[in-house]
Amino acid sequence: MASATVKATRALVSLSTRADARSNSCKTAVLPSLPTPSQFSLPSRPPQGRLLSWKAASTCCKSMRKVITMPTGETPTQVVAELPEFVTTVREMWDRLEDKYFVTSLAFASLIALYGSVGVISAIDRLPLLPGIFEIIGIGYSGWFAYNNLVFKPDREALFAKAKSIYDDIIGSS
């Protein structure tokens, strides 16, 4: 206990001398000085009789942190884990499938093809001239498509009719 008091006193003395040095070096701002070690004292240890009650209070506070309270008269609500509509739809479609092995293989092959195509595209993108050429080709094709299918009303109506027929073929007309 004595060594802790000596360490605390030394720390306060060093802080006090630092504050005094700062106030002396800075003429415009005066910093308040810390109390000297003779004015400051560490709290004393509680008497032996009170020590037991302090331990009991500490244990009580620790155990109170672990208590969960609930208002009286109410029952806890049960959390019903409902799956989103998308998940239930996918689950129903999966249950209706007859050849699950084929669908799983097709999905896995699609992921491998996607990964491979990303690799090929990134390799082409690293070549010096090809990205610029492909960008010019894309801009040219977009302009040609807009001119041939979107500018004039009859062409635009034909494009929308073709898109609607493809949509009906995929979804099914009702």
Tab-separated table of C-alpha atoms in Angstrom:
chain	number	residue	atom	x	y	z
A	1	MET	CA	0.000	0.000	0.000
A	2	ALA	CA	2.877	2.332	0.767
A	3	SER	CA	4.429	1.790	-2.677
A	4	ALA	CA	1.116	2.683	-4.349
A	5	THR	CA	0.983	5.909	-2.345
A	6	VAL	CA	4.554	6.763	-3.316
A	7	LYS	CA	3.841	6.083	-7.012
A	8	ALA	CA	0.694	8.209	-6.947
A	9	THR	CA	2.556	11.031	-5.197
A	10	ARG	CA	5.388	10.912	-7.747
A	11	ALA	CA	2.872	11.019	-10.604
A	12	LEU	CA	1.141	14.034	-9.122
A	13	VAL	CA	4.439	15.832	-8.554
A	14	SER	CA	5.524	15.192	-12.159
A	15	LEU	CA	2.161	16.427	-13.450
A	16	SER	CA	2.397	19.482	-11.260
A	17	THR	CA	5.877	20.357	-12.501
A	18	ARG	CA	4.785	19.844	-16.126
A	19	ALA	CA	1.812	22.145	-15.634
A	20	ASP	CA	4.047	24.769	-13.988
A	21	ALA	CA	6.555	24.507	-16.838
A	22	ARG	CA	3.781	24.971	-19.401
A	23	SER	CA	2.385	28.001	-17.608
A	24	ASN	CA	5.843	29.539	-17.383
A	25	SER	CA	6.664	28.887	-21.066
A	26	CYS	CA	3.344	30.208	-22.371
A	27	LYS	CA	2.967	33.856	-21.370
A	28	THR	CA	-0.481	34.432	-22.930
A	29	ALA	CA	-2.424	31.601	-21.308
A	30	VAL	CA	-2.111	30.793	-17.634
A	31	LEU	CA	-2.847	27.171	-16.810
A	32	PRO	CA	-4.111	26.333	-13.332
A	33	SER	CA	-1.622	24.298	-11.369
A	34	LEU	CA	-2.459	20.972	-9.794
A	35	PRO	CA	-2.602	20.667	-6.015
A	36	THR	CA	0.656	19.843	-4.347
A	37	PRO	CA	1.124	16.369	-2.834
A	38	SER	CA	0.720	17.714	0.681
A	39	GLN	CA	-2.801	18.980	-0.181
A	40	PHE	CA	-3.823	15.742	-1.878
A	41	SER	CA	-4.256	12.399	-0.151
A	42	LEU	CA	-5.395	9.010	-1.333
A	43	PRO	CA	-8.575	7.539	0.142
A	44	SER	CA	-7.900	5.355	3.098
A	45	ARG	CA	-8.811	1.704	3.284
A	46	PRO	CA	-12.220	1.006	4.857
A	47	PRO	CA	-12.196	-0.336	8.381
A	48	GLN	CA	-12.315	-4.118	8.854
A	49	GLY	CA	-15.967	-4.084	9.996
A	50	ARG	CA	-17.113	-2.361	6.822
A	51	LEU	CA	-14.980	-4.547	4.547
A	52	LEU	CA	-17.404	-7.474	4.737
A	53	SER	CA	-20.391	-5.324	3.815
A	54	TRP	CA	-18.447	-3.886	0.869
A	55	LYS	CA	-17.762	-7.409	-0.449
A	56	ALA	CA	-21.393	-8.381	0.004
A	57	ALA	CA	-22.540	-5.268	-1.858
A	58	SER	CA	-20.109	-6.010	-4.688
A	59	THR	CA	-21.386	-9.575	-5.029
A	60	CYS	CA	-24.973	-8.354	-4.969
A	61	CYS	CA	-24.301	-5.861	-7.784
A	62	LYS	CA	-22.625	-8.524	-9.901
A	63	SER	CA	-25.522	-10.930	-9.508
A	64	MET	CA	-28.080	-8.213	-10.241
A	65	ARG	CA	-26.522	-7.620	-13.660
A	66	LYS	CA	-27.512	-11.130	-14.737
A	67	VAL	CA	-31.198	-10.849	-13.813
A	68	ILE	CA	-33.735	-10.423	-16.614
A	69	THR	CA	-36.982	-8.796	-15.551
A	70	MET	CA	-40.361	-8.944	-17.199
A	71	PRO	CA	-43.468	-6.870	-16.446
A	72	THR	CA	-46.022	-8.703	-14.345
A	73	GLY	CA	-49.178	-10.015	-15.920
A	74	GLU	CA	-47.665	-10.380	-19.397
A	75	THR	CA	-46.566	-13.567	-21.040
A	76	PRO	CA	-43.499	-13.578	-23.252
A	77	THR	CA	-44.324	-13.296	-26.914
A	78	GLN	CA	-43.294	-16.191	-29.051
A	79	VAL	CA	-41.250	-15.260	-32.063
A	80	VAL	CA	-42.653	-16.996	-35.064
A	81	ALA	CA	-39.969	-17.429	-37.685
A	82	GLU	CA	-41.838	-17.053	-40.926
A	83	LEU	CA	-39.794	-17.509	-44.040
A	84	PRO	CA	-40.044	-14.855	-46.734
A	85	GLU	CA	-42.337	-15.569	-49.640
A	86	PHE	CA	-39.378	-16.034	-52.000
A	87	VAL	CA	-37.910	-18.813	-49.846
A	88	THR	CA	-41.224	-20.651	-49.570
A	89	THR	CA	-41.722	-20.384	-53.347
A	90	VAL	CA	-38.253	-21.786	-54.018
A	91	ARG	CA	-38.827	-24.591	-51.519
A	92	GLU	CA	-42.129	-25.530	-53.205
A	93	MET	CA	-40.486	-25.518	-56.644
A	94	TRP	CA	-37.618	-27.670	-55.336
A	95	ASP	CA	-40.082	-30.193	-53.890
A	96	ARG	CA	-41.915	-30.424	-57.258
A	97	LEU	CA	-38.714	-31.210	-59.196
A	98	GLU	CA	-38.247	-34.784	-60.335
A	99	ASP	CA	-34.586	-34.628	-61.426
A	100	LYS	CA	-32.864	-32.703	-58.635
A	101	TYR	CA	-29.453	-34.063	-59.591
A	102	PHE	CA	-29.678	-32.521	-63.079
A	103	VAL	CA	-30.781	-29.122	-61.753
A	104	THR	CA	-27.965	-29.073	-59.204
A	105	SER	CA	-25.435	-30.030	-61.883
A	106	LEU	CA	-26.791	-27.336	-64.209
A	107	ALA	CA	-26.512	-24.684	-61.482
A	108	PHE	CA	-22.943	-25.752	-60.675
A	109	ALA	CA	-21.979	-25.704	-64.377
A	110	SER	CA	-23.516	-22.235	-64.715
A	111	LEU	CA	-21.420	-20.940	-61.835
A	112	ILE	CA	-18.244	-22.407	-63.366
A	113	ALA	CA	-19.111	-20.844	-66.756
A	114	LEU	CA	-19.740	-17.475	-65.113
A	115	TYR	CA	-16.404	-17.654	-63.290
A	116	GLY	CA	-14.616	-18.592	-66.515
A	117	SER	CA	-16.253	-15.819	-68.528
A	118	VAL	CA	-15.258	-13.253	-65.897
A	119	GLY	CA	-11.674	-14.489	-66.202
A	120	VAL	CA	-11.736	-14.210	-69.994
A	121	ILE	CA	-13.227	-10.715	-69.887
A	122	SER	CA	-10.669	-9.509	-67.350
A	123	ALA	CA	-7.847	-10.979	-69.495
A	124	ILE	CA	-9.162	-9.154	-72.573
A	125	ASP	CA	-9.524	-5.970	-70.535
A	126	ARG	CA	-5.803	-6.067	-69.666
A	127	LEU	CA	-4.781	-6.004	-73.341
A	128	PRO	CA	-3.813	-2.482	-74.411
A	129	LEU	CA	-5.986	-1.807	-77.499
A	130	LEU	CA	-8.965	-4.148	-77.221
A	131	PRO	CA	-10.977	-2.367	-74.463
A	132	GLY	CA	-11.029	0.885	-76.447
A	133	ILE	CA	-12.018	-0.940	-79.640
A	134	PHE	CA	-14.803	-2.851	-77.864
A	135	GLU	CA	-16.078	0.409	-76.345
A	136	ILE	CA	-16.282	2.015	-79.789
A	137	ILE	CA	-18.060	-1.080	-81.173
A	138	GLY	CA	-20.562	-0.949	-78.256
A	139	ILE	CA	-21.307	2.735	-78.760
A	140	GLY	CA	-21.758	2.164	-82.506
A	141	TYR	CA	-24.116	-0.790	-82.011
A	142	SER	CA	-26.169	1.138	-79.427
A	143	GLY	CA	-26.558	4.031	-81.858
A	144	TRP	CA	-27.523	1.679	-84.723
A	145	PHE	CA	-30.092	-0.128	-82.518
A	146	ALA	CA	-31.633	3.133	-81.313
A	147	TYR	CA	-31.857	4.511	-84.865
A	148	ASN	CA	-33.353	1.348	-86.378
A	149	ASN	CA	-35.778	0.437	-83.550
A	150	LEU	CA	-36.570	3.458	-81.367
A	151	VAL	CA	-36.563	6.651	-83.464
A	152	PHE	CA	-39.554	6.024	-85.733
A	153	LYS	CA	-42.982	5.048	-84.415
A	154	PRO	CA	-43.677	1.974	-86.653
A	155	ASP	CA	-40.280	0.470	-85.800
A	156	ARG	CA	-40.822	1.146	-82.102
A	157	GLU	CA	-44.268	-0.520	-82.149
A	158	ALA	CA	-42.825	-3.567	-83.954
A	159	LEU	CA	-40.070	-3.850	-81.295
A	160	PHE	CA	-42.609	-3.652	-78.452
A	161	ALA	CA	-44.851	-6.264	-80.152
A	162	LYS	CA	-41.887	-8.615	-80.559
A	163	ALA	CA	-40.885	-8.121	-76.885
A	164	LYS	CA	-44.468	-8.783	-75.787
A	165	SER	CA	-44.675	-11.995	-77.850
A	166	ILE	CA	-41.402	-13.251	-76.356
A	167	TYR	CA	-42.685	-12.376	-72.857
A	168	ASP	CA	-45.932	-14.282	-73.511
A	169	ASP	CA	-43.981	-17.300	-74.799
A	170	ILE	CA	-41.871	-17.412	-71.641
A	171	ILE	CA	-44.534	-16.608	-69.034
A	172	GLY	CA	-47.521	-17.969	-70.890
A	173	SER	CA	-50.527	-15.964	-71.957
A	174	SER	CA	-53.614	-16.211	-69.812
